Tab-separated table of C-alpha atoms in Angstrom:
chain	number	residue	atom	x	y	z
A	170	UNK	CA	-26.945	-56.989	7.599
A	171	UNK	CA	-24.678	-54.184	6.197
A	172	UNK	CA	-21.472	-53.207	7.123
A	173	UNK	CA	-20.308	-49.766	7.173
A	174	UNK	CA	-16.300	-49.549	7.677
A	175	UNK	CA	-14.832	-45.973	9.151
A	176	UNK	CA	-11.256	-44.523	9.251
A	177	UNK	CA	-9.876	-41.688	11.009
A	178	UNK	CA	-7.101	-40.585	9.934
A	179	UNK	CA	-4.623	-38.922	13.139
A	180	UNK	CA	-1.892	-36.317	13.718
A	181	UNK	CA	-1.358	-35.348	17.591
A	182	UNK	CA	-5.123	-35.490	17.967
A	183	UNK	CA	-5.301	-36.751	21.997
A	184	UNK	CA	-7.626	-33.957	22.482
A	185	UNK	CA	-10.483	-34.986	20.560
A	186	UNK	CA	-9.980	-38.931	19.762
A	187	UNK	CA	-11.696	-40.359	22.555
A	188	UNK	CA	-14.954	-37.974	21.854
A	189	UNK	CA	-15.188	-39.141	18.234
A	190	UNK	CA	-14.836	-42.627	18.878
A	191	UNK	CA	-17.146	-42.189	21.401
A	192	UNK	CA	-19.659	-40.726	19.186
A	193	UNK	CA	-18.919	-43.858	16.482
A	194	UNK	CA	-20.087	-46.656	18.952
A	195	UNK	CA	-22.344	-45.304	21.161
A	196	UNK	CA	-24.544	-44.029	18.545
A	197	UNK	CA	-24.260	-47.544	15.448
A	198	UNK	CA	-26.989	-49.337	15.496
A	199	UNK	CA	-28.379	-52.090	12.411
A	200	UNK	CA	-25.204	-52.241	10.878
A	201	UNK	CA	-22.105	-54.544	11.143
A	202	UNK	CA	-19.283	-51.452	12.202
A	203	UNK	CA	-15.434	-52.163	11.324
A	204	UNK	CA	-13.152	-48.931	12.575
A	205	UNK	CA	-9.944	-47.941	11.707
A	206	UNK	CA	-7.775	-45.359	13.190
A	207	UNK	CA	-4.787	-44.695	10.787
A	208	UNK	CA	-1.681	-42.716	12.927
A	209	UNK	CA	0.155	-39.912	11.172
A	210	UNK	CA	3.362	-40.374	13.310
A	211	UNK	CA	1.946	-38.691	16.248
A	212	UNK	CA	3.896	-37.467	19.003
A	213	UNK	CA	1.231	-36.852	21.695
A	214	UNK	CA	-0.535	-39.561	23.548
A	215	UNK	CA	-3.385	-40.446	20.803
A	216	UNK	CA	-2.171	-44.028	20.127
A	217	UNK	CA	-1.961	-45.083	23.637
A	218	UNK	CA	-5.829	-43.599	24.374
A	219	UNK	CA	-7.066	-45.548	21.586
A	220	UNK	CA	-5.070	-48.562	22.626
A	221	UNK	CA	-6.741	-48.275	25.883
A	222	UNK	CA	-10.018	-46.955	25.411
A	223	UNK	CA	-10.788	-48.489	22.475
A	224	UNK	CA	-8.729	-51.834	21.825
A	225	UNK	CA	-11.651	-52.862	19.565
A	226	UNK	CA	-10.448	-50.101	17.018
A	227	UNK	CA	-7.944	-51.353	13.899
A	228	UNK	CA	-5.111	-49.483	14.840
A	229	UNK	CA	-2.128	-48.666	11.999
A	230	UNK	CA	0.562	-46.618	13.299
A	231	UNK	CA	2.216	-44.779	10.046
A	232	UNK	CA	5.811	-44.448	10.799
A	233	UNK	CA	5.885	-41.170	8.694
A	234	UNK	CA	3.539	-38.387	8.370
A	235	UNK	CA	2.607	-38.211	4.280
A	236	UNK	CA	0.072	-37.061	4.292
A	237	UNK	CA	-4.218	-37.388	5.115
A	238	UNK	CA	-5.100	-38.816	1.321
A	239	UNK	CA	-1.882	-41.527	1.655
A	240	UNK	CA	-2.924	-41.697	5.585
A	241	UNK	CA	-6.858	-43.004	4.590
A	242	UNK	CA	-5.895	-45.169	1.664
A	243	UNK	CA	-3.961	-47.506	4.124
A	244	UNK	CA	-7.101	-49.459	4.767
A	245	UNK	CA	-8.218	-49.594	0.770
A	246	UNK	CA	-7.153	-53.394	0.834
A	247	UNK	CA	-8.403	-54.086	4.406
A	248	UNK	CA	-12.243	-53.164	4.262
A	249	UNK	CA	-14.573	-55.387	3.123
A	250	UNK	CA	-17.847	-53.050	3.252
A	251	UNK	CA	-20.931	-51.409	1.784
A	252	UNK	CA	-20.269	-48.354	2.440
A	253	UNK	CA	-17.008	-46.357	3.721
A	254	UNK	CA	-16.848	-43.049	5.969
A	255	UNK	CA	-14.019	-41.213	5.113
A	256	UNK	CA	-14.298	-39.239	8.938
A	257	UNK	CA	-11.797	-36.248	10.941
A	258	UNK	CA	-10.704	-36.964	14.874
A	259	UNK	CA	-12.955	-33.288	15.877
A	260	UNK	CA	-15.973	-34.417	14.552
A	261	UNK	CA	-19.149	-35.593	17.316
A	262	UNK	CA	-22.524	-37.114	16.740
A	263	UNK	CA	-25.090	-38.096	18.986
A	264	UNK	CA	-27.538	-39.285	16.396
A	265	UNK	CA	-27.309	-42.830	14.055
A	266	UNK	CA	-26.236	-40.769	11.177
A	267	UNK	CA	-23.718	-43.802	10.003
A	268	UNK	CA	-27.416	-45.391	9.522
A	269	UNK	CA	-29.149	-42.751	8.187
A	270	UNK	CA	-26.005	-41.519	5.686
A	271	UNK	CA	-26.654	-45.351	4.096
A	272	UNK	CA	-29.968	-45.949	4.147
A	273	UNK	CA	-30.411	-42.498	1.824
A	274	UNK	CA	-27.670	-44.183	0.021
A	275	UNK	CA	-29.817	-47.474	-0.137
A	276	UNK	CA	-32.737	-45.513	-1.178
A	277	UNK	CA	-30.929	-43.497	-3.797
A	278	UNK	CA	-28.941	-45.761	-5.797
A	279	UNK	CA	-27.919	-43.061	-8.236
A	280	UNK	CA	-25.911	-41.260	-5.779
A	281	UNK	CA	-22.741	-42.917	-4.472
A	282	UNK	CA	-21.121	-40.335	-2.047
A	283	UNK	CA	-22.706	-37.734	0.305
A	284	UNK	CA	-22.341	-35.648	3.266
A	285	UNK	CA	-24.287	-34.301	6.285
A	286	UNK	CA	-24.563	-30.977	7.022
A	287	UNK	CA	-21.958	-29.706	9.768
A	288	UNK	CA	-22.463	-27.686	12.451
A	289	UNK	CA	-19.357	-25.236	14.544
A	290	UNK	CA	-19.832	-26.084	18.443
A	291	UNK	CA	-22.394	-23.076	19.080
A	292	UNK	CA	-24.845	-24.843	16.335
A	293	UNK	CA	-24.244	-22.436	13.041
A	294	UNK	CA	-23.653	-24.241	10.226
A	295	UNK	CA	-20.193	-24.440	8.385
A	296	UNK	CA	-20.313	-24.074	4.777
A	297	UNK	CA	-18.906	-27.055	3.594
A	298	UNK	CA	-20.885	-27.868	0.842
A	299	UNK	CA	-19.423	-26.485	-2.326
A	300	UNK	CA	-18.865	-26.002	-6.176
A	301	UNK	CA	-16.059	-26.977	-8.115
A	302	UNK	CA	-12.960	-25.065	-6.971
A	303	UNK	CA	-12.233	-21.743	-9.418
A	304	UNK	CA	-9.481	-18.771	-8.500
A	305	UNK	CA	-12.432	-16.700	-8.409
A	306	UNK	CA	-13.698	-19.204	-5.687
A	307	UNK	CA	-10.676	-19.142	-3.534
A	308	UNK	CA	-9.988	-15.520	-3.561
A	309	UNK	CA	-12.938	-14.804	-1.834
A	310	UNK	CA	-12.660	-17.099	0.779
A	311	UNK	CA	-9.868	-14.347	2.095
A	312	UNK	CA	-11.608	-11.683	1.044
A	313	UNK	CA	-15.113	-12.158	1.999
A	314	UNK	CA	-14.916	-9.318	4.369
A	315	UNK	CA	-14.361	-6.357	2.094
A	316	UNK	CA	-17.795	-7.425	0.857
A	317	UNK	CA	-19.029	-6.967	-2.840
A	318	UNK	CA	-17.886	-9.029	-5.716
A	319	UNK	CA	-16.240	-11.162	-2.736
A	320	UNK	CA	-19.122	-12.004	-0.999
A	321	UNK	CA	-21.350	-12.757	-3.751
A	322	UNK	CA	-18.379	-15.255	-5.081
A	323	UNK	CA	-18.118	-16.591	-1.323
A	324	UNK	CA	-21.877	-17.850	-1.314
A	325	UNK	CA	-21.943	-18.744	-4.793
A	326	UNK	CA	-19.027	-21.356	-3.975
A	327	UNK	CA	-20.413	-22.462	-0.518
A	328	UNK	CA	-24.373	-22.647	-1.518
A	329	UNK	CA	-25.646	-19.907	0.124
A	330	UNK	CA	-27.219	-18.310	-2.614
A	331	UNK	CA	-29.311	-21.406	-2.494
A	332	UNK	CA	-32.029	-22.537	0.109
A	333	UNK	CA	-31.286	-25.889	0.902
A	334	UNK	CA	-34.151	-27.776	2.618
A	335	UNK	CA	-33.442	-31.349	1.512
A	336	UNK	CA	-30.855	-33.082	-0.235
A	337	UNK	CA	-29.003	-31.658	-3.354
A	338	UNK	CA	-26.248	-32.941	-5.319
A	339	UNK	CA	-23.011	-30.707	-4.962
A	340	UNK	CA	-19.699	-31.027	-6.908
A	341	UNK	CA	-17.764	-31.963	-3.716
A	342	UNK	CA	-18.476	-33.253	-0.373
A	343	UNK	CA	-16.043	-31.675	2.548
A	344	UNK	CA	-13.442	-34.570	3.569
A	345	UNK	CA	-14.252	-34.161	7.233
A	346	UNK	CA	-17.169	-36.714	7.054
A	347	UNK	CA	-18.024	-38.662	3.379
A	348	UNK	CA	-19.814	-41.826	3.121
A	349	UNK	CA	-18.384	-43.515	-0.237
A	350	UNK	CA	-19.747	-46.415	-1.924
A	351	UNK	CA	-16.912	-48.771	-0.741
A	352	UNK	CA	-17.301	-50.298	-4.570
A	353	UNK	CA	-16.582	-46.481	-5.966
A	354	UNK	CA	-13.832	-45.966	-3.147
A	355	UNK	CA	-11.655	-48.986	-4.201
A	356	UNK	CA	-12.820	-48.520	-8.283
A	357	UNK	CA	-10.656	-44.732	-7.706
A	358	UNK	CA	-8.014	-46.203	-5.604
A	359	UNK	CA	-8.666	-43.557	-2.462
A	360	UNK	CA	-7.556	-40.456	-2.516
A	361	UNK	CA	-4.874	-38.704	-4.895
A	362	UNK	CA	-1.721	-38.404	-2.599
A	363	UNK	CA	-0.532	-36.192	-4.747
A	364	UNK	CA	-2.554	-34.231	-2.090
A	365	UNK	CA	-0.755	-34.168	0.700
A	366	UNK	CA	-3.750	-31.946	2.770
A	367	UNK	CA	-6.549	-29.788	1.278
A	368	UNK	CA	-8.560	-30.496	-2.086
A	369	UNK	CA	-8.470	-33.686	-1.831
A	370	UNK	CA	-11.534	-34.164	-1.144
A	371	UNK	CA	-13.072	-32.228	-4.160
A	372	UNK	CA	-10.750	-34.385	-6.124
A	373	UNK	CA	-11.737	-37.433	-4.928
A	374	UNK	CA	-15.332	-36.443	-5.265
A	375	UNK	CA	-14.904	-35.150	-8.563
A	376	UNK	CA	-13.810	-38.811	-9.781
A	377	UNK	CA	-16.702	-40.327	-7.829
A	378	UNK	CA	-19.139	-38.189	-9.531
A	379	UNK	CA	-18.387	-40.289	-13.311
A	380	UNK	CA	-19.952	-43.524	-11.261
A	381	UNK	CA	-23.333	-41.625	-9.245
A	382	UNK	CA	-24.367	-38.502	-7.788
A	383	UNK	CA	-22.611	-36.668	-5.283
A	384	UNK	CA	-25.269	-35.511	-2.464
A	385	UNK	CA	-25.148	-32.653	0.228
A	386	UNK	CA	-27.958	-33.862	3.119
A	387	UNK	CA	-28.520	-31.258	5.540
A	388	UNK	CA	-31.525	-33.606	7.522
A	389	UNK	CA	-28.742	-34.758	8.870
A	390	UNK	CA	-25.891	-33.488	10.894
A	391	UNK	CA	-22.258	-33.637	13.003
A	392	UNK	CA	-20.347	-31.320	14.661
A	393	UNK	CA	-16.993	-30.184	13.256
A	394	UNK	CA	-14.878	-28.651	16.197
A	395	UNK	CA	-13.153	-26.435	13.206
A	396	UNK	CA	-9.699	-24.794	13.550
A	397	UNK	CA	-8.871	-23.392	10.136
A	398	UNK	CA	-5.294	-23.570	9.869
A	399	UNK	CA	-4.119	-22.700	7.142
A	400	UNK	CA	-5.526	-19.397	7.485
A	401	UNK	CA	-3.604	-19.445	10.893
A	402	UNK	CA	-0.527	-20.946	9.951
A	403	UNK	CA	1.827	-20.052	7.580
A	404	UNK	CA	3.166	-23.995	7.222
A	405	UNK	CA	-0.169	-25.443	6.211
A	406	UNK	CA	-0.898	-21.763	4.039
A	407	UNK	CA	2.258	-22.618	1.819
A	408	UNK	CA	0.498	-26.290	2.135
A	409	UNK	CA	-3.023	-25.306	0.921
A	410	UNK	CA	-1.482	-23.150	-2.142
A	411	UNK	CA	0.750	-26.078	-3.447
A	412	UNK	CA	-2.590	-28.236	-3.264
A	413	UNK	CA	-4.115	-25.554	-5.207
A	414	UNK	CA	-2.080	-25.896	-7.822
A	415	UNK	CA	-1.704	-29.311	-7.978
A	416	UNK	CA	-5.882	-29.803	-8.465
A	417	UNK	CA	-6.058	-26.808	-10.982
A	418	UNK	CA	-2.638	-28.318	-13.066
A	419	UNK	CA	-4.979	-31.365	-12.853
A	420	UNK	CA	-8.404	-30.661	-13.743
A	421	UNK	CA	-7.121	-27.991	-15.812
C-alpha cells in the first residue's frame, strides 16, 4: 500500500488547525497517512489543540520562527513516503483528494508535482495556477483594477486566458497544497530558505520541473480560507518584495 506523508507548517494558526486536520483524516482512505505539524514558535494555543485533538500528529515545535521553506524542510529526513503534500493550516477538503492527487501521479509518471484547483469559501476559484514570475507579472497583480495592459498581464500570469477543463502542466504549483514526488522532494533538498515566505513555491517547482512535469488539476479541489497579507500588511509587503528579489537575483 502507499504512503502519502503531509506537513503543515504553523504560525498562531488555533483558528483553523483543528478544521484542516480534520479534513486530513476523516477524508484518507487506501493509503498508509504519516502527518506532521511543524510549529513556527507560535504564541496562541495551536500546539496544545493538536496535542489534544490530534496526539496521532508528529508534532515539532520550532523554537524560532525562520521561516515556512526552513519550517517544511524539518521533516526532509523524517518521511519515508511516495508521495509528500506540502499543505497550509486554512485549507479544508471533504473529498479523498490525498488519493486522487497520487493516483493521477501513479497514472502519469512523467509528472512529479501537481496541484488541485482551490476554491475561496463562497466556491469561486482562486487563481493559483501560474506562469513563471516576470515584473510585468507582479505589477499587475496591484494594478489589475485600472484595467488594460494590467488585466490582460493579470490573466496571462494566472491562466485565465486559458480554458482549463482537465489537467495542464503550469510552471508553478501554489505552496498552499503540492503533492511532490517524495524522491524529487529530498533529490532538491525542500525548499530554498533563502525564502523566508512567498516564491518559494515557484522556486521549488521550478527545480522540480528538470525531473517531470509540473501539473495544475482542476477535477479536483480544496478550499483555501485566503487572507492576502501582504497586500494588507506592510511587514509581510516589505517581506514579499525582498522574496522578489531574491527569486529574480536567482533565476536571473
Amino acid at each position: 500500500m502507499k504512503k502519502i506523508s503531509v506537513c503543515i507548517v504553523t504560525c498562531n494558526n488555533e483558528k483553523n488547525i483543528l478544521s484542516v486536520l480534520n479534513s486530513i483524516y476523516k477524508n484518507s482512505k487506501n493509503f498508509i497517512l504519516d502527518t506532521f505539524v511543524v510549529d513556527n514558535n507560535s504564541t496562541d494555543n495551536t500546539v496544545s489543540l493538536v496535542k489534544k485533538h490530534f496526539p496521532q500528529v508528529n508534532l515539532i515545535v520550532l523554537p524560532k520562527n525562520k521561516g515556512f521553506g526552513h519550517g517544511h524542510n524539518q521533516v526532509l529526513n523524517k518521511i519515508s513516503s511516495d508521495y509528500h503534500v506540502i499543505l497550509n493550516p486554512d485549507i479544508t477538503f471533504n473529498t479523498n483528494i490525498l488519493d486522487d492527487l497520487s493516483s493521477y501521479l501513479d497514472a502519469n509518471p512523467e509528472a512529479v508535482i501537481v496541484s488541485p484547483a482551490i476554491l475561496n469559501s463562497d466556491g469561486t476559484p482562486q487563481d493559483l495556477p501560474k506562469h513563471n514570475p516576470k515584473i510585468k507579472y507582479l505589477i499587475s497583480g496591484r494594478m489589475e483594477h485600472l484595467g488594460s495592459i494590467f488585466k490582460k498581464w493579470r490573466s496571462e500570469y494566472t491562466y485565465r486566458d486559458k480554458l482549463i477543463k482537465g489537467p495542464i502542466e503550469v510552471d508553478f504549483c501554489s505552496g498552499c497544497f503540492i503533492m511532490i514526488k517524495t524522491e524529487v522532494f529530498k533529490k532538491l533538498n525542500g525548499f530554498d530558505e533563502r525564502f523566508f515566505m512567498y516564491f518559494e513555491d515557484a522556486d521549488l517547482t521550478r527545480r522540480a520541473k528538470k525531473y517531470g512535469k509540473a501539473i495544475f488539476n482542476p477535477l479536483l479541489k480544496a478550499t483555501h480560507s485566503w487572507e492576502r497579507t501582504s497586500s494588507k500588511q506592510f511587514k509581510y509587503m516589505c517581506i514579499h518584495i525582498s522574496s522578489m528579489i531574491k527569486y529574480f537575483y536567482k533565476w536571473h
